[in-house]
């Protein structure tokens, strides 16, 4: 990202937003430097060495009216431009492509209308895209600085945002609402490609190939934000090769070992802070006893047995 | 006025109590002011050091000196201490307690025992807040805003921290109530509302916010506790609650709380400028009434914290509109302060230097607030370091620099000794430079898209963070120099005198330090408070 990228045109909102920025900053700099200069001039000119006796002036109603009315007009103009640049962000064109955003601690999934799931947001050039924002846990906020858009993903609330990407390229997607331990790592890319390329990408997907049920349940409960399948150490231990392995755990401050059998894996879901794997923080995971049905927990355990 | 040679001053007069008990059980408003001064300075230094550690962590991308969980705990604790223990009580509790009765010609506040009780509640809340950091399952990691449902789910010690803020609220409410009654009932004979000095005016507007708004945050924080302990379902959608409701309730208090901090700061500046310009304040009524206007309109702008939350479209433009309106009374004050300097006879000593820099920093804070009040621009910079820079310019550059101005202005009155003015001016310059080097880069990287509350960041933000961290250490060294210099004032042998600056408000007409009962005889007021004509 180069310096500020004012008026870069990466999305259809950049111009309206940057116009409001330029207007407000322009007026602000004028007043900041103007008033500061006048103040410094007064301090110099009316320093006691140059002006030993002050002239008593109680005030002036004319001046009070002037410096109430003029700033009032100026801020109303600012309000108008801010509103104008923003109002279009709430009016989604009817032909917009809808992508469902599934946010969770601490990652994004993008689900397309044909069921395709992606870790990055692929969008076609010059086409309206509507993002339906959902969260599986706490509040997140989807932020694409280059597009000047941001909207919170609030659990239980159907928030949305939209944009038309106007420049090909790859842009940072960041989480702007604080969401815990790995908040600053909750990143993805918005990848803008020509429409044909987008359609080809979208079609490269077989809806018949379904993920195992256990994996789907884990995804829906945001397990994968903290536990990897490939051995990578995230916030919690990886699931790789977990079944039957010997685990060093800390129970009530004492280190001991257990074998990860079915029973252990169920306990780790329903009472996760009882036996904490050595090297990991307690209390970061809540009990899923009331959240995931017993039958679904069995599906998860069945799936975890297959991760080698 | 008579000089009171026979009366003991408030420092000598222990009222028969031994050692520390002469302070912590004293109902003298001046002693209570000093109690707050010591407690607030201690917590300020603690939280400022935490801020320094956070800046050190951010000096380079990746883990530098601490892990992410520690960092998240630090910015939460930094926020809780700074907001609830330092800036909200701040000027009102220290200088309001000490000077409000003297400036309106009273012997004490209306309810001296309640006043002492407020300090005890403050200390109880403070101890709870500190306890929440060290006990239980680790320091709270929710941010000082305690947003649900994160705060209802986090495994850390949220309940203790939230309860501390709840307790501290009572201290604030009771102090506000005390000041309202004091100002209504205890002004000296002849002191009509428009003959009252403007620092008491600002405390009056502030006190109404404290009394009316604080109960809302108290209830809201208790709802968080109930949610965590009993799974009631106020805010957590998993239990049928609404997370946006929490944000409304929280900001209904926490936005007016910004005015609790800044109004007394404006009051201090309004006292200092006439004294050093040797000139009556320009536009007395405009300044007095703009305080009331800020307090009144400031209640209805809280939604500007929530433009991206999913609040209704109508609410978004409504709050944006009112946010622009509330900028006007602040602008009026700035114009009147500068106009007060016109044709004055200015003696630019330390308190005046702080007051002038207050105006500059407050303007930057206020003008960047317009960027955040405007819908289109806020969507881009909301929850970025632009916001962090903005509110530090208002709270630290505003309230903080006003506090430094106040301590340099009133210190000789409070203790009868003058600090070394040369060193004080050097400390002022270092603090001012450090402050801007620390916070200004955060505006720039905020516009570039650097989100706030980030433990780690993308490489393009490195330069801004590096400069900011350097500024943090310049600022900290300035602060230490300032504090050491003020503390060393006690070594001066020669007394500062009753009126070292040539001020005309009532506190400059009593001895330094003031006697226990402030006045031998309650003065009768016939002139405006800033009348420099002989």
Coordinates of N, CA and C in Angstrom, one line a residue, chain B residues 43 67 69 175 185 192 238 263 269 315 402 412 419 426 445 490 508 515:
Chain B
X43 N -1.9 6.3 40.1 CA -2.5 5.5 39.0 C -2.1 6.0 37.6
X67 N 3.7 -11.6 25.0 CA 2.9 -12.3 24.1 C 1.5 -11.6 23.9
X69 N -1.6 -12.3 24.6 CA -2.5 -12.3 25.7 C -2.1 -11.2 26.7
X175 N -19.7 12.8 44.2 CA -19.0 14.0 44.1 C -19.8 15.0 43.3
X185 N -26.1 26.3 46.8 CA -26.4 26.8 48.1 C -25.3 27.6 48.8
X192 N -23.9 36.2 42.1 CA -24.9 35.7 41.3 C -24.3 34.6 40.3
X238 N -26.6 -15.9 21.7 CA -26.8 -17.3 21.9 C -27.8 -17.6 23.0
X263 N -14.8 19.1 30.2 CA -15.4 20.3 30.6 C -14.6 21.0 31.7
X269 N -8.5 26.1 31.8 CA -7.9 27.0 30.7 C -8.5 28.4 30.8
X315 N -30.7 6.2 12.5 CA -29.9 6.5 13.7 C -28.5 7.0 13.3
X402 N -4.4 20.1 30.5 CA -5.1 21.1 31.4 C -4.8 20.7 32.8
X412 N 1.6 26.7 43.8 CA 2.1 27.7 44.8 C 1.0 28.0 45.8
X419 N 7.8 26.1 42.3 CA 8.8 25.2 41.7 C 9.8 26.0 40.9
X426 N 11.2 23.7 30.5 CA 11.9 22.6 29.7 C 11.1 21.4 29.7
X445 N -1.1 6.4 10.1 CA -1.3 5.0 9.8 C -2.8 4.5 10.0
X490 N 9.2 21.8 47.3 CA 9.2 21.8 48.7 C 10.5 22.3 49.3
X508 N -6.9 33.7 45.1 CA -5.7 34.5 45.2 C -5.7 35.5 46.3
X515 N -5.9 28.8 55.0 CA -6.2 28.3 56.3 C -7.4 27.3 56.2

